[in-house]
């Protein structure tokens, strides 16, 4: 049995056509069902829908054979025990810092709100800037509005969410897209069904299989 861990939301929507192209169809509509584990038309393949931050854990622990997850999450949790096989080129966006439009310079240590605390820690350390990181779980854009933070580190796609909240993008941190990841140990066992499926994705995307991070 192959278990594929998918990230719910936009990544799931954009992954389903790739699965379809590989001949894998869930037995129910994954976008509307409340179910979290789905059988498919293939007896040996099941799909599970998770929060992006949990996908690496399932794959690292070998419970899921594959994961489809944003590079933002991979940057946050680190590459241990995971191989990035393919850049799926979907759910593209950028990780950026952002802050209030026309903000005055910060006096003292800058406070940065984010759910990407590791990414932020590394980024500001590279900039040799001392900051206080405030961990949040969503709606980061609220933090500068209410005075919880001076800056945020978040995903920016169209920029509409920043704009609607009086914020503007500042520094680019990384380009993001969704990746197909596999457990490092499983990859080395030359599991045939697993490699066939990965190959099918690669062919659809006109890419060669990776295996480096
Ligand atoms: C993400 C991100 C921003 C928004 C950016 O949130 O956190 O809020 O999208 O998109 P935009 O630049 O096109 O406005 P998402 O809705 O994915 O939910 P999240 O809060 O769970 O990250």
Coordinates of C-alpha atoms and ligand atoms in Angstrom, one line a residue:
X1 CA 0.0 0.0 0.0
X2 CA 1.3 3.4 -1.0
X3 CA 0.2 6.3 1.2
X4 CA 0.4 9.8 -0.2
X5 CA 0.2 12.7 2.2
X6 CA -1.3 15.8 0.6
X7 CA -1.5 19.4 1.9
X8 CA -5.1 20.6 2.2
X9 CA -6.2 23.8 0.5
X10 CA -4.8 25.3 -2.6
X11 CA -2.0 22.7 -2.9
X12 CA -4.5 19.9 -2.8
X13 CA -6.6 21.5 -5.6
X14 CA -3.5 21.8 -7.8
X15 CA -2.2 18.3 -6.9
X16 CA -5.4 16.4 -7.9
X17 CA -4.8 16.9 -11.7
X18 CA -1.3 15.5 -11.4
X19 CA -2.7 12.5 -9.6
X20 CA -5.4 12.1 -12.2
X21 CA -2.6 12.3 -14.9
X22 CA -0.9 9.4 -13.0
X23 CA -4.1 7.4 -13.2
X24 CA -5.0 7.9 -9.5
X25 CA -8.6 9.1 -8.7
X26 CA -9.9 9.4 -5.1
X27 CA -13.2 7.6 -4.6
X28 CA -14.8 10.7 -3.2
X29 CA -14.4 14.4 -3.9
X30 CA -11.6 15.4 -1.6
X31 CA -12.4 19.1 -1.7
X32 CA -15.9 18.6 -0.3
X33 CA -15.6 15.5 1.9
X34 CA -15.0 15.7 5.6
X35 CA -13.0 12.4 5.4
X36 CA -9.2 12.7 5.8
X37 CA -8.1 9.3 4.3
X38 CA -9.3 8.4 0.9
X39 CA -9.2 5.1 -1.0
X40 CA -8.5 5.5 -4.7
X41 CA -9.3 3.6 -7.9
X42 CA -5.9 1.9 -7.4
X43 CA -6.1 -0.9 -4.7
X44 CA -2.5 -0.1 -3.6
X45 CA -2.8 3.7 -3.3
X46 CA -4.5 5.8 -0.6
X47 CA -4.5 9.5 -0.1
X48 CA -4.5 11.4 3.2
X49 CA -5.2 15.2 3.6
X50 CA -3.1 17.0 6.3
X51 CA -2.0 20.4 7.4
X52 CA 1.1 21.3 5.5
X53 CA 3.1 21.6 8.7
X54 CA 2.3 17.9 9.5
X55 CA 3.1 16.4 6.1
X56 CA 6.9 16.2 6.7
X57 CA 6.3 14.4 10.0
X58 CA 4.3 11.7 8.4
X59 CA 6.8 11.2 5.6
X60 CA 9.9 11.4 7.9
X61 CA 8.4 8.7 10.2
X62 CA 7.6 6.5 7.2
X63 CA 3.9 6.4 7.8
X64 CA 3.4 8.1 4.4
X65 CA 5.5 7.1 1.5
X66 CA 5.2 10.4 -0.3
X67 CA 4.3 13.9 0.7
X68 CA 3.2 16.9 -1.3
X69 CA 4.1 20.0 0.6
X70 CA 5.1 23.6 0.2
X71 CA 8.8 24.5 0.2
X72 CA 8.0 27.0 3.0
X73 CA 7.2 24.1 5.3
X74 CA 10.4 22.2 4.2
X75 CA 12.5 25.2 4.9
X76 CA 10.9 25.5 8.3
X77 CA 11.3 21.9 9.4
X78 CA 14.6 21.1 7.7
X79 CA 15.5 18.4 5.2
X80 CA 16.3 15.6 7.7
X81 CA 15.2 12.1 6.5
X82 CA 13.5 13.6 3.4
X83 CA 14.4 13.6 -0.2
X84 CA 12.9 16.3 -2.4
X85 CA 12.2 14.3 -5.6
X86 CA 10.4 16.9 -7.7
X87 CA 9.4 20.5 -7.8
X88 CA 5.8 20.3 -8.8
X89 CA 5.7 23.9 -9.9
X90 CA 2.3 24.5 -8.2
X91 CA 1.1 26.8 -5.5
X92 CA 3.9 29.3 -6.3
X93 CA 4.5 32.2 -4.1
X94 CA 7.3 34.0 -2.1
X95 CA 8.4 34.1 1.5
X96 CA 8.9 37.7 2.4
X97 CA 9.2 40.1 5.2
X98 CA 6.5 42.8 5.3
X99 CA 5.6 45.7 7.4
X100 CA 3.4 48.8 7.6
X101 CA 3.5 51.2 4.7
X102 CA 5.7 54.2 5.5
X103 CA 6.6 52.9 9.0
X104 CA 9.0 54.9 11.2
X105 CA 12.3 53.2 11.9
X106 CA 12.0 50.8 14.9
X107 CA 13.7 51.9 18.1
X108 CA 15.3 49.0 19.9
X109 CA 14.9 45.3 18.9
X110 CA 12.5 44.7 16.0
X111 CA 9.6 42.3 16.9
X112 CA 8.8 39.9 14.1
X113 CA 5.6 37.9 14.0
X114 CA 5.5 34.6 12.0
X115 CA 4.6 31.0 11.9
X116 CA 8.0 30.4 10.2
X117 CA 10.1 30.9 13.2
X118 CA 13.1 28.9 12.0
X119 CA 13.1 30.5 8.6
X120 CA 12.9 33.9 10.3
X121 CA 15.6 33.1 12.8
X122 CA 18.0 32.1 10.1
X123 CA 17.1 35.0 7.8
X124 CA 17.7 37.8 10.4
X125 CA 20.8 36.1 11.7
X126 CA 22.2 36.2 8.1
X127 CA 21.3 39.9 8.0
X128 CA 23.1 40.3 11.3
X129 CA 19.9 41.8 12.7
X130 CA 18.9 41.1 16.2
X131 CA 15.1 40.5 16.4
X132 CA 12.5 39.2 18.8
X133 CA 10.4 36.5 17.1
X134 CA 6.8 36.2 18.1
X135 CA 5.3 32.8 17.2
X136 CA 1.8 32.9 15.6
X137 CA -0.3 30.3 13.8
X138 CA -2.0 32.3 11.2
X139 CA -3.3 35.8 10.2
X140 CA 0.1 37.2 10.7
X141 CA -1.0 40.4 9.0
X142 CA -2.9 41.4 12.1
X143 CA 0.2 41.6 14.3
X144 CA 1.6 44.9 13.0
X145 CA -1.9 46.4 12.8
X146 CA -2.5 45.8 16.5
X147 CA 1.1 46.6 17.6
X148 CA 2.1 43.1 18.5
X149 CA 5.0 43.2 16.0
X150 CA 6.9 45.6 13.8
X151 CA 7.3 43.2 10.9
X152 CA 6.0 39.8 9.7
X153 CA 7.5 36.9 7.8
X154 CA 4.8 35.3 5.6
X155 CA 3.8 33.9 2.3
X156 CA 3.0 36.5 -0.4
X157 CA 1.2 35.6 -3.6
X158 CA -0.8 38.4 -5.1
X159 CA 0.1 40.8 -2.3
X160 CA -3.6 41.6 -1.8
X161 CA -3.7 40.4 1.8
X162 CA -0.8 42.7 2.7
X163 CA -2.3 45.7 0.8
X164 CA -5.7 45.1 2.5
X165 CA -4.1 45.4 5.9
X166 CA -1.9 48.5 5.2
X167 CA 1.3 46.4 4.8
X168 CA 3.9 46.3 2.1
X169 CA 6.5 43.6 1.1
X170 CA 10.0 44.4 2.2
X171 CA 12.7 41.7 1.8
X172 CA 12.5 38.6 -0.3
X173 CA 13.5 35.4 1.5
X174 CA 12.7 32.5 -0.9
X175 CA 10.7 31.5 -3.9
X176 CA 8.1 28.8 -2.9
X177 CA 6.4 26.0 -4.7
X178 CA 5.1 22.6 -3.8
X179 CA 7.5 19.6 -3.7
X180 CA 7.1 15.9 -3.9
X181 CA 9.0 14.5 -1.0
X182 CA 9.8 10.9 0.0
X183 CA 11.3 9.2 3.0
X184 CA 15.0 8.9 2.6
X185 CA 15.1 5.2 3.7
X186 CA 12.1 4.2 1.5
X187 CA 13.8 5.9 -1.4
X188 CA 16.9 3.7 -1.0
X189 CA 14.9 0.4 -0.9
X190 CA 14.1 0.8 -4.6
X191 CA 10.4 0.3 -3.9
X192 CA 9.0 -0.2 -7.5
X193 CA 5.4 1.1 -7.1
X194 CA 6.8 4.2 -5.4
X195 CA 9.4 4.9 -8.1
X196 CA 6.8 4.3 -10.9
X197 CA 4.5 6.8 -9.4
X198 CA 7.3 9.4 -8.9
X199 CA 8.4 8.7 -12.5
X200 CA 4.8 9.4 -13.7
X201 CA 4.8 12.8 -12.0
X202 CA 8.2 13.6 -13.4
X203 CA 7.1 12.8 -17.0
X204 CA 4.0 14.9 -16.7
X205 CA 6.2 17.8 -15.6
X206 CA 8.9 17.1 -18.2
X207 CA 11.5 16.8 -15.4
X208 CA 14.0 14.2 -14.2
X209 CA 13.6 12.8 -10.7
X210 CA 15.7 14.6 -8.1
X211 CA 16.9 13.2 -4.9
X212 CA 18.8 16.1 -3.6
X213 CA 17.5 18.7 -1.2
Ligands
LIG1 C1 -1.6 33.0 2.9 C2 -0.6 33.9 3.5 C3 -1.2 35.3 3.3 C4 -1.9 35.1 2.0 C5 -1.1 35.7 0.9 O1 -2.6 32.7 3.7 O2 -0.5 33.6 4.9 O3 -2.2 35.6 4.3 O4 -2.1 33.7 1.7 O5 -1.8 35.7 -0.4 P1 -2.0 37.0 -1.2 O6 -0.6 37.6 -1.3 O7 -2.4 36.5 -2.6 O8 -3.0 37.9 -0.6 P2 -3.6 31.5 3.5 O9 -4.9 32.0 3.0 O10 -3.0 30.4 2.6 O11 -3.8 30.9 4.9 P3 -2.9 30.7 6.2 O12 -3.2 31.9 7.1 O13 -3.2 29.4 6.8 O14 -1.4 30.8 5.7

